[in-house]
Short mmCIF file of C-alpha atoms (C1' of nucleotides) in Angstrom, two decimals:
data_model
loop_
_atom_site.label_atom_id
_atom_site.label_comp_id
_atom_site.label_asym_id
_atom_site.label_seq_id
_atom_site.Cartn_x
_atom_site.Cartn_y
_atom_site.Cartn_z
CA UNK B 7 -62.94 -43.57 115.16
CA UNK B 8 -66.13 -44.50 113.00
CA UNK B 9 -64.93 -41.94 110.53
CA UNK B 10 -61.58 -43.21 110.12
CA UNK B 11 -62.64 -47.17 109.82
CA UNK B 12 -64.78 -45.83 107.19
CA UNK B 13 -62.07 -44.36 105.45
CA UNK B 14 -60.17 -47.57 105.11
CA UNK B 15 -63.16 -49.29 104.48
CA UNK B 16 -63.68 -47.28 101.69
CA UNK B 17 -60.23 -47.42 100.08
CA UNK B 18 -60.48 -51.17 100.49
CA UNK B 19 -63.62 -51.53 98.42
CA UNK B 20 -61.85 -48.97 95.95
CA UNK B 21 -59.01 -50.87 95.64
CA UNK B 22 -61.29 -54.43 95.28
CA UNK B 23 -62.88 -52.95 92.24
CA UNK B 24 -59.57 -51.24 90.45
CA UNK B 25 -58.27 -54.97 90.76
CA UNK B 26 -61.39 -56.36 89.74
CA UNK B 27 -61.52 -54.47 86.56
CA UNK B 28 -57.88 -54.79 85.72
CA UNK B 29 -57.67 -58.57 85.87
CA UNK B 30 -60.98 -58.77 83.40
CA UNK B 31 -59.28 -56.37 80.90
CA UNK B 32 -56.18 -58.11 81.31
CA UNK B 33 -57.76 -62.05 81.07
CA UNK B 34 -59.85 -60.98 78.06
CA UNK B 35 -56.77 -58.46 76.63
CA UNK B 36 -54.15 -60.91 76.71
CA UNK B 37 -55.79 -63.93 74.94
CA UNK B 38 -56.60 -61.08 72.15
CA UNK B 39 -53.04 -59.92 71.82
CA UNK B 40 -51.53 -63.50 71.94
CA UNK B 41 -53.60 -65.57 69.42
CA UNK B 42 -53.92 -62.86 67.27
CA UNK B 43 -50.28 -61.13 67.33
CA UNK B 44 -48.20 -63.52 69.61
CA UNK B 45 -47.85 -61.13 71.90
CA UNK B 46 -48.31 -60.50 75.83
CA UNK B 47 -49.55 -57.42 77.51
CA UNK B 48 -46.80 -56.20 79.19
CA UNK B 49 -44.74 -56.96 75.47
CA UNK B 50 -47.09 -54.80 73.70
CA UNK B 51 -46.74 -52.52 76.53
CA UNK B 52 -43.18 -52.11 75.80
CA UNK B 53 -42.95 -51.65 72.09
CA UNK B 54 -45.93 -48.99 72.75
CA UNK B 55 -44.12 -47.04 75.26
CA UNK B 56 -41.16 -47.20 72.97
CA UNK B 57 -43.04 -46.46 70.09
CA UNK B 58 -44.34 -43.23 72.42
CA UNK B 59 -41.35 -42.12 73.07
CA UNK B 60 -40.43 -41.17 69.42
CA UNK B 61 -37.39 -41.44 68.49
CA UNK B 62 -36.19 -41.04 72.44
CA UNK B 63 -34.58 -43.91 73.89
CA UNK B 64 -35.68 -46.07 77.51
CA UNK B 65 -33.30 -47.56 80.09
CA UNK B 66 -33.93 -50.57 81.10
CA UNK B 67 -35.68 -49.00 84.10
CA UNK B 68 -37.97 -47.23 82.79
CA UNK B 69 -38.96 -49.91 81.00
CA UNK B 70 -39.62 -51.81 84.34
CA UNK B 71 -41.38 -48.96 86.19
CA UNK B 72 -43.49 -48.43 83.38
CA UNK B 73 -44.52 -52.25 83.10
CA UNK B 74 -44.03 -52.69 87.16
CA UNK B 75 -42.21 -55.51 86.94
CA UNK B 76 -38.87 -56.49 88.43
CA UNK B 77 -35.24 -55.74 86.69
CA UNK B 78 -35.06 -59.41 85.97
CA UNK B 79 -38.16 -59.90 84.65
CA UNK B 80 -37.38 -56.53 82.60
CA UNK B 81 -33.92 -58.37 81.26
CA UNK B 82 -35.36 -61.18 79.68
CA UNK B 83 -38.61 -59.47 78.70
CA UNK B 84 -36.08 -57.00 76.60
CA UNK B 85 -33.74 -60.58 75.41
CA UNK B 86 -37.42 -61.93 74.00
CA UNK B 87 -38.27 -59.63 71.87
CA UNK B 88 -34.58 -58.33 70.85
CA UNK B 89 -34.55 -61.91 70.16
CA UNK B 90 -37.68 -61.95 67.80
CA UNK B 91 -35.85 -58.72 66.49
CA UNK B 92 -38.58 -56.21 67.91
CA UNK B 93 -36.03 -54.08 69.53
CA UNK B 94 -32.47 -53.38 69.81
CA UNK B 95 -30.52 -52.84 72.52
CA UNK B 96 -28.14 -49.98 72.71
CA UNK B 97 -25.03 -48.96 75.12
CA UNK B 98 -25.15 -45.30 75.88
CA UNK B 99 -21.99 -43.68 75.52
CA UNK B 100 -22.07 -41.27 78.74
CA UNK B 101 -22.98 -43.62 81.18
CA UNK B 102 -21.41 -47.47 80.00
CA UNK B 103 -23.81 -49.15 82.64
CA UNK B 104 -27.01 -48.13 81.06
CA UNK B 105 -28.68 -49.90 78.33
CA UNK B 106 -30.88 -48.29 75.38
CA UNK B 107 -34.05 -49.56 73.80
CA UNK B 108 -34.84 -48.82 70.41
CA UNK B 109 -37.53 -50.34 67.91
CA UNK B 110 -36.89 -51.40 65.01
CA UNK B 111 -38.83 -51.37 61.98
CA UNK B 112 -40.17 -55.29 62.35
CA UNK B 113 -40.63 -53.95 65.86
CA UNK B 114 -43.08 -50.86 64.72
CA UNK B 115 -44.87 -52.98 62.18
CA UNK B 116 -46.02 -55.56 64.83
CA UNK B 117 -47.02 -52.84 66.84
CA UNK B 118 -49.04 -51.09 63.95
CA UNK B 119 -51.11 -54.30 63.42
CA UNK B 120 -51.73 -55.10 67.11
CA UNK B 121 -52.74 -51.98 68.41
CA UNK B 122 -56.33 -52.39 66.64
CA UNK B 123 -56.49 -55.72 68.36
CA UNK B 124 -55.38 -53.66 71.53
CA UNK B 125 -57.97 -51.21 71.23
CA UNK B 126 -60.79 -53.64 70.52
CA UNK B 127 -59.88 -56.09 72.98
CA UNK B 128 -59.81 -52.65 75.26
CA UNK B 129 -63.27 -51.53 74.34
CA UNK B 130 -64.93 -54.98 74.25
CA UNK B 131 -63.97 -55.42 77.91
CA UNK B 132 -64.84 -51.88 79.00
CA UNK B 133 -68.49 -52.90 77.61
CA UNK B 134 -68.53 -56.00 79.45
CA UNK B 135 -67.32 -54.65 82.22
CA UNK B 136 -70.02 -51.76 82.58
CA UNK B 137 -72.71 -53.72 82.80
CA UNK B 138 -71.83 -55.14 86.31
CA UNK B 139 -72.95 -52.81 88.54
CA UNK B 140 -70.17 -52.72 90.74
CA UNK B 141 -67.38 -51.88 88.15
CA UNK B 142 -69.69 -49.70 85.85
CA UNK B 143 -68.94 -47.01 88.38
CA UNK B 144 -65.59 -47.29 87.67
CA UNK B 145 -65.96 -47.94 83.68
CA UNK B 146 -67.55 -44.23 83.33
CA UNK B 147 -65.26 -42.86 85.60
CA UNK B 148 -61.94 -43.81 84.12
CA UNK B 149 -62.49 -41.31 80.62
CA UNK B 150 -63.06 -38.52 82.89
CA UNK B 151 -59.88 -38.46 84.32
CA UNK B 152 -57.75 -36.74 81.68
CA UNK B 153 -60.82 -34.31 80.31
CA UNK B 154 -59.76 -32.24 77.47
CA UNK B 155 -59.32 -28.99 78.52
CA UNK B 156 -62.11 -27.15 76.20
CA UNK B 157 -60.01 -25.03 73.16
CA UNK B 158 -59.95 -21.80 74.28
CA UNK A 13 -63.48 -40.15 62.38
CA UNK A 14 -61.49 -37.87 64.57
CA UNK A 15 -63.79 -37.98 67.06
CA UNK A 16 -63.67 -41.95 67.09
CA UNK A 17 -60.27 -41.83 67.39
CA UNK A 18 -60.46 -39.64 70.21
CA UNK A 19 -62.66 -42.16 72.07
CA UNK A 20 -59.99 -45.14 71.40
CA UNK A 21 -57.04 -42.97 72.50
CA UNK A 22 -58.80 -41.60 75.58
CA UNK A 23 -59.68 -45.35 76.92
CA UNK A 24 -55.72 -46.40 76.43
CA UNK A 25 -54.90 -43.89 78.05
CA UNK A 26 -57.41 -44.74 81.00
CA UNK A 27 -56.19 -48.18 81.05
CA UNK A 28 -52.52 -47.27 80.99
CA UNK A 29 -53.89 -45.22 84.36
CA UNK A 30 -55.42 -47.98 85.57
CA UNK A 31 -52.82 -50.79 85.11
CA UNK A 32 -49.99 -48.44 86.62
CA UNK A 33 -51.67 -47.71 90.05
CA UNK A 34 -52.95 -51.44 90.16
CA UNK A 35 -49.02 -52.53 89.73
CA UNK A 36 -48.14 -49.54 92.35
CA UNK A 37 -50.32 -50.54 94.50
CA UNK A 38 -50.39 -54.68 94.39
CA UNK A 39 -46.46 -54.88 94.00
CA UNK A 40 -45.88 -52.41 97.29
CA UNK A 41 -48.80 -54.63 98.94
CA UNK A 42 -47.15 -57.76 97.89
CA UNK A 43 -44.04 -57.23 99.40
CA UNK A 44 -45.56 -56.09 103.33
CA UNK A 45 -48.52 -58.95 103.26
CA UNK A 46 -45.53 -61.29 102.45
CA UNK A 47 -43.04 -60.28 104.80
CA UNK A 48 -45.19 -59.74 107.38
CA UNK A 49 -48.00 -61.86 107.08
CA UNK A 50 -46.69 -65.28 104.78
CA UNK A 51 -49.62 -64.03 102.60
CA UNK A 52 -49.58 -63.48 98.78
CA UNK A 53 -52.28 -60.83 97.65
CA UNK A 54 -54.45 -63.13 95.84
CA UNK A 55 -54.20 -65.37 98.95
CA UNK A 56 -54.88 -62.55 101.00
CA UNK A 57 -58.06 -61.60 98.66
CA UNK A 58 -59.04 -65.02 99.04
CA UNK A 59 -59.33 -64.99 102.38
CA UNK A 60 -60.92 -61.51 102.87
CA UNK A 61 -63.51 -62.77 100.09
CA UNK A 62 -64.77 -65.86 102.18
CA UNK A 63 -64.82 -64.03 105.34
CA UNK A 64 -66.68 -61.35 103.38
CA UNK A 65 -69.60 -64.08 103.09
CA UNK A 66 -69.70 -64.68 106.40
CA UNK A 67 -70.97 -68.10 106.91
CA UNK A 68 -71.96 -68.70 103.01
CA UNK A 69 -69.71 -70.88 101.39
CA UNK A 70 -68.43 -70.32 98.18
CA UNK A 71 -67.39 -72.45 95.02
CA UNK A 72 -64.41 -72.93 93.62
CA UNK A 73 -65.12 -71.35 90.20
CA UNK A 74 -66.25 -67.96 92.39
CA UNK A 75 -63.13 -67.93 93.69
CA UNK A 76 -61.80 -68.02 90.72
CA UNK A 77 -64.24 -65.31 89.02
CA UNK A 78 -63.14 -63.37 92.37
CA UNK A 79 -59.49 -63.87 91.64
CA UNK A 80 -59.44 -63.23 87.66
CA UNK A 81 -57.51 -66.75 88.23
CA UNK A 82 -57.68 -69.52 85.98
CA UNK A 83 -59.41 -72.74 87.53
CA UNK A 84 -56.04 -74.75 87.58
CA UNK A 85 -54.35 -71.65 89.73
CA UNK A 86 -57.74 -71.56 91.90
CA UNK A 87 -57.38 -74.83 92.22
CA UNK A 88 -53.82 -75.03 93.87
CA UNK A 89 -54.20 -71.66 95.67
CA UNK A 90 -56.83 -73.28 97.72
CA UNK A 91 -54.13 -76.20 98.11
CA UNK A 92 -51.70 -74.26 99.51
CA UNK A 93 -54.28 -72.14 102.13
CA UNK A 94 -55.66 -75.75 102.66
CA UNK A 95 -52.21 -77.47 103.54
CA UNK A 96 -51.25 -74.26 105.80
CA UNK A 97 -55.01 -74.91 107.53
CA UNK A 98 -56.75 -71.88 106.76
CA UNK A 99 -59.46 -72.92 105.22
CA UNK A 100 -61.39 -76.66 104.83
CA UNK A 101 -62.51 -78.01 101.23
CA UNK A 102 -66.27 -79.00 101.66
CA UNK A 103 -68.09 -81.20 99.29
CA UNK A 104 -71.59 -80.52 98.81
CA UNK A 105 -74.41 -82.62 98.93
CA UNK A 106 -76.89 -81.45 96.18
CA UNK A 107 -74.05 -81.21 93.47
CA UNK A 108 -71.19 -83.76 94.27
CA UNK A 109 -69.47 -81.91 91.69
CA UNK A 110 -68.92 -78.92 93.85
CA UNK A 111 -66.44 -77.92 96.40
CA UNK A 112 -67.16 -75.06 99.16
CA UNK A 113 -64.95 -73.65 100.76
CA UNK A 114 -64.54 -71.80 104.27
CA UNK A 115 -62.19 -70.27 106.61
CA UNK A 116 -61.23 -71.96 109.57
CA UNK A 117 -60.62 -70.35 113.31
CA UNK A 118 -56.66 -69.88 112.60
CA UNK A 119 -58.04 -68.66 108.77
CA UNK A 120 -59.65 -65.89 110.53
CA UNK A 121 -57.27 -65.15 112.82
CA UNK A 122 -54.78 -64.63 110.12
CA UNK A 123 -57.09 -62.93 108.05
CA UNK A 124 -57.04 -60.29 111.37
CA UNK A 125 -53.32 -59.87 111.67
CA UNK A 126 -53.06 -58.99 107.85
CA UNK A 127 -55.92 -56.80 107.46
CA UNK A 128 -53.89 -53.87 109.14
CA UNK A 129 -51.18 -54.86 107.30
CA UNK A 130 -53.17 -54.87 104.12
CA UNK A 131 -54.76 -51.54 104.72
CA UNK A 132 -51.55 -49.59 106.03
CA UNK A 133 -49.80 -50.75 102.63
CA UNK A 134 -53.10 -49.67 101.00
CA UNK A 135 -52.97 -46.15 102.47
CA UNK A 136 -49.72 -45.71 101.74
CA UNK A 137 -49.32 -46.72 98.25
CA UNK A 138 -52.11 -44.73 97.54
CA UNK A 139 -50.60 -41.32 99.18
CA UNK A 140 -47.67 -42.38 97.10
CA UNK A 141 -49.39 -42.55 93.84
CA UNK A 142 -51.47 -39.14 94.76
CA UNK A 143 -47.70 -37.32 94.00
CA UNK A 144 -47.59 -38.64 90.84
CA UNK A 145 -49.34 -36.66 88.20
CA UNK A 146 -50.52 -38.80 86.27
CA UNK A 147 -51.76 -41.50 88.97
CA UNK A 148 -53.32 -38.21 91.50
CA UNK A 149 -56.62 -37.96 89.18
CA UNK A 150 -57.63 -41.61 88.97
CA UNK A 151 -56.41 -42.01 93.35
CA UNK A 152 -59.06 -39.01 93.59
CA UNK A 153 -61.53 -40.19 92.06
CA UNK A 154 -61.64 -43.72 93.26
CA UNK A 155 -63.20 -43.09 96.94
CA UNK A 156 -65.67 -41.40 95.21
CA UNK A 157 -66.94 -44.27 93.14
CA UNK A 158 -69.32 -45.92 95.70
CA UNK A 159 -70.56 -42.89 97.49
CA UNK A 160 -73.07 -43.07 99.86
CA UNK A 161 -76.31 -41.55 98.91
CA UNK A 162 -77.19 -39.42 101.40
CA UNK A 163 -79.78 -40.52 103.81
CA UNK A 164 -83.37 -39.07 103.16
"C1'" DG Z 29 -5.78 -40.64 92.25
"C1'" DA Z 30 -7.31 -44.60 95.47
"C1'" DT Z 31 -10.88 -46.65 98.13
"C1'" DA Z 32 -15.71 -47.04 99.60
"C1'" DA Z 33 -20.48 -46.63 98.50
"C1'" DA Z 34 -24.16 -46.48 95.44
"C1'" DT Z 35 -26.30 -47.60 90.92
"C1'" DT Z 36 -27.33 -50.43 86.60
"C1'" DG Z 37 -28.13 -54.48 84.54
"C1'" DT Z 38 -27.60 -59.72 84.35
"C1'" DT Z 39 -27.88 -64.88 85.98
"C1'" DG Z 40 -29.34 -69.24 89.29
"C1'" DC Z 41 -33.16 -70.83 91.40
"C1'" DA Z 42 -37.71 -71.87 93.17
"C1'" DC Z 43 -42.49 -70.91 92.56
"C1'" DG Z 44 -47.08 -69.63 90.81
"C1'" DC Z 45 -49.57 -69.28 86.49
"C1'" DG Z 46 -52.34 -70.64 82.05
"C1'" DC Z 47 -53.30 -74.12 78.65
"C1'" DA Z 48 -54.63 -78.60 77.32
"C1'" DA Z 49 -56.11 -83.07 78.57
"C1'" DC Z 50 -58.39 -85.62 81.92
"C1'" DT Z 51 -61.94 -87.57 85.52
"C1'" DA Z 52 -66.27 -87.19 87.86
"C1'" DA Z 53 -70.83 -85.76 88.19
"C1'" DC Z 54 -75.09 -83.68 86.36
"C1'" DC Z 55 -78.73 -83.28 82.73
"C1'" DA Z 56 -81.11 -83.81 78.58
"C1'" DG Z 57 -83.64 -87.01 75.14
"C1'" DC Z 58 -85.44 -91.26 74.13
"C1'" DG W 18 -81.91 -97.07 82.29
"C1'" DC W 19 -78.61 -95.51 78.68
"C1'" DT W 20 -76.28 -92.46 75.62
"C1'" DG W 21 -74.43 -87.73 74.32
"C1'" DG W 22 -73.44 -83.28 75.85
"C1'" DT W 23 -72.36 -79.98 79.45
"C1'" DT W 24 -70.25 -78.39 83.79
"C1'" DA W 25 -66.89 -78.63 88.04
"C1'" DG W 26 -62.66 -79.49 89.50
"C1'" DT W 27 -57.98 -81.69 89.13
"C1'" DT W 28 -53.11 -82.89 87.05
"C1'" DG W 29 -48.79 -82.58 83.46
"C1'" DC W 30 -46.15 -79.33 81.41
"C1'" DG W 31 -43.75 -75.22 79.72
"C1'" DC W 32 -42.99 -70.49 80.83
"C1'" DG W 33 -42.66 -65.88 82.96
"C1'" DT W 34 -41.70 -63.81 87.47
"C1'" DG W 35 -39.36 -62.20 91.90
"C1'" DC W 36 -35.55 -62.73 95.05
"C1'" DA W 37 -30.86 -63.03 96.10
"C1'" DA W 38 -26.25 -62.91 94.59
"C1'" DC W 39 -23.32 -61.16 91.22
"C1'" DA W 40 -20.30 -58.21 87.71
"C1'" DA W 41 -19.62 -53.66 85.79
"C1'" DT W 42 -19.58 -48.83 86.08
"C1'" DT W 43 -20.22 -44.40 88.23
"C1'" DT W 44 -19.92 -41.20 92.18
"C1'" DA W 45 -18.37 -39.55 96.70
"C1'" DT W 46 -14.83 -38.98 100.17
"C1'" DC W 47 -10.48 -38.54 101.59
#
DNA sequence: GATAAATTGTTGCACGCGCAACTAACCAGC
DNA sequence: GCTGGTTAGTTGCGCGTGCAACAATTTATC
């Protein structure tokens, strides 16, 4: 039974440090993004998932599972920044209940200027964040997950 | 400069990893510690983290370092587990400024009833997230982070 | 084709959060 | 001891969020 406690012990302290590490980058992240391009994290998490997508268009809940957040949370989120005329929303013809998300060009320019911010917000906290010793672990481990397959 | 870019895109990417199993995992958490034990995660975190000192007390502003909460939300969060009676404000001598806090009896006992809870929802959000491709790396690797060194 | 069931997105409401401004207590320097 | 500056914690306020209830459309069953 030792073995098993030790298992959830383990995930537990796992799980302390991936939420740890996520509310620093998020603190220090979304002070960056809104005093320097009036946006939140989850916004610029839209337009850059929309932006990703390329020309492809989101549902609504898509949208929410990629920002985890609720469908009326993901409603307004959308009516805030179709209202600031990042986005547009669009009725899809072969199914009249679901709703397209487009950005437009306002929309992609935004995005453009705050992804720097984004990155450097990104990196600065990474840095902070590596020297405490009990996220560092996790700081070194996180651009090993997706290794680049060596070119062949 | 490629290269440089390489190194911003790969740590997005890692934090779009990151922030995707933490909203997995907290909102799937959220939902059984609340139904089943009155307990929001932070509150539950705050009550894991004081019992995790065991007898020390802690301040308000590590609570709120603990919490990635701002002092006004640490603030009433310890309001709300204080008007429920799970935990007692104490003012300490040598700074009046101060405040510790500490679980009581019926804090602890709580704090037992959810911890299954807690760990179950753990378990399974994380077997959840191990299905999805691009969660499974980052779920693998996080038990590995604090691994015990093995004894000489 | 008509009815029931499931799915998609939107609104009313209460609640927890961050920011700014504030009070209280400590800590220089003199 | 008193003044200026810093730190710890608390409130007013606006805002974003989830839940529950809802309207609109699709899909299944007969």
């Amino acid at each position: 039974m030792g073995i098993k406690d030790d298992a959830v012990e383990i995930r537990a302290q796992g799980w302390r440090t991936l939420a740890a590490l996520h509310g620093l980058i998020e603190s220090s992240m979304e002070k960056a993004l809104q005093t320097e391009a009036k946006l939140s994290v989850v916004e610029y998490t839209v337009l850059d998932a929309l932006a990703r997508q390329d020309g492809w268009h989101m549902r609504m809940q898509q949208l929410g599972r990629a920002t985890a957040l609720s469908p009326s949370a993901t409603t307004r989120l959308v009516n805030r920044l179709e209202d600031r005329g990042l986005l547009t929303r669009i009725l899809c013809a072969d199914d009249r209940r679901g709703i397209y998300t487009e950005l437009t060009a306002s929309g992609s320019e935004l995005l453009a200027t705050a992804k720097p911010i984004h990155d450097e917000a990104l990196e600065c906290a990474l840095a902070e964040a590596a020297t405490l010793p009990e996220l560092a672990p996790l700081v070194e481990a996180l651009p090993q997950l997706h290794a680049v397959v060596p070119a062949s």
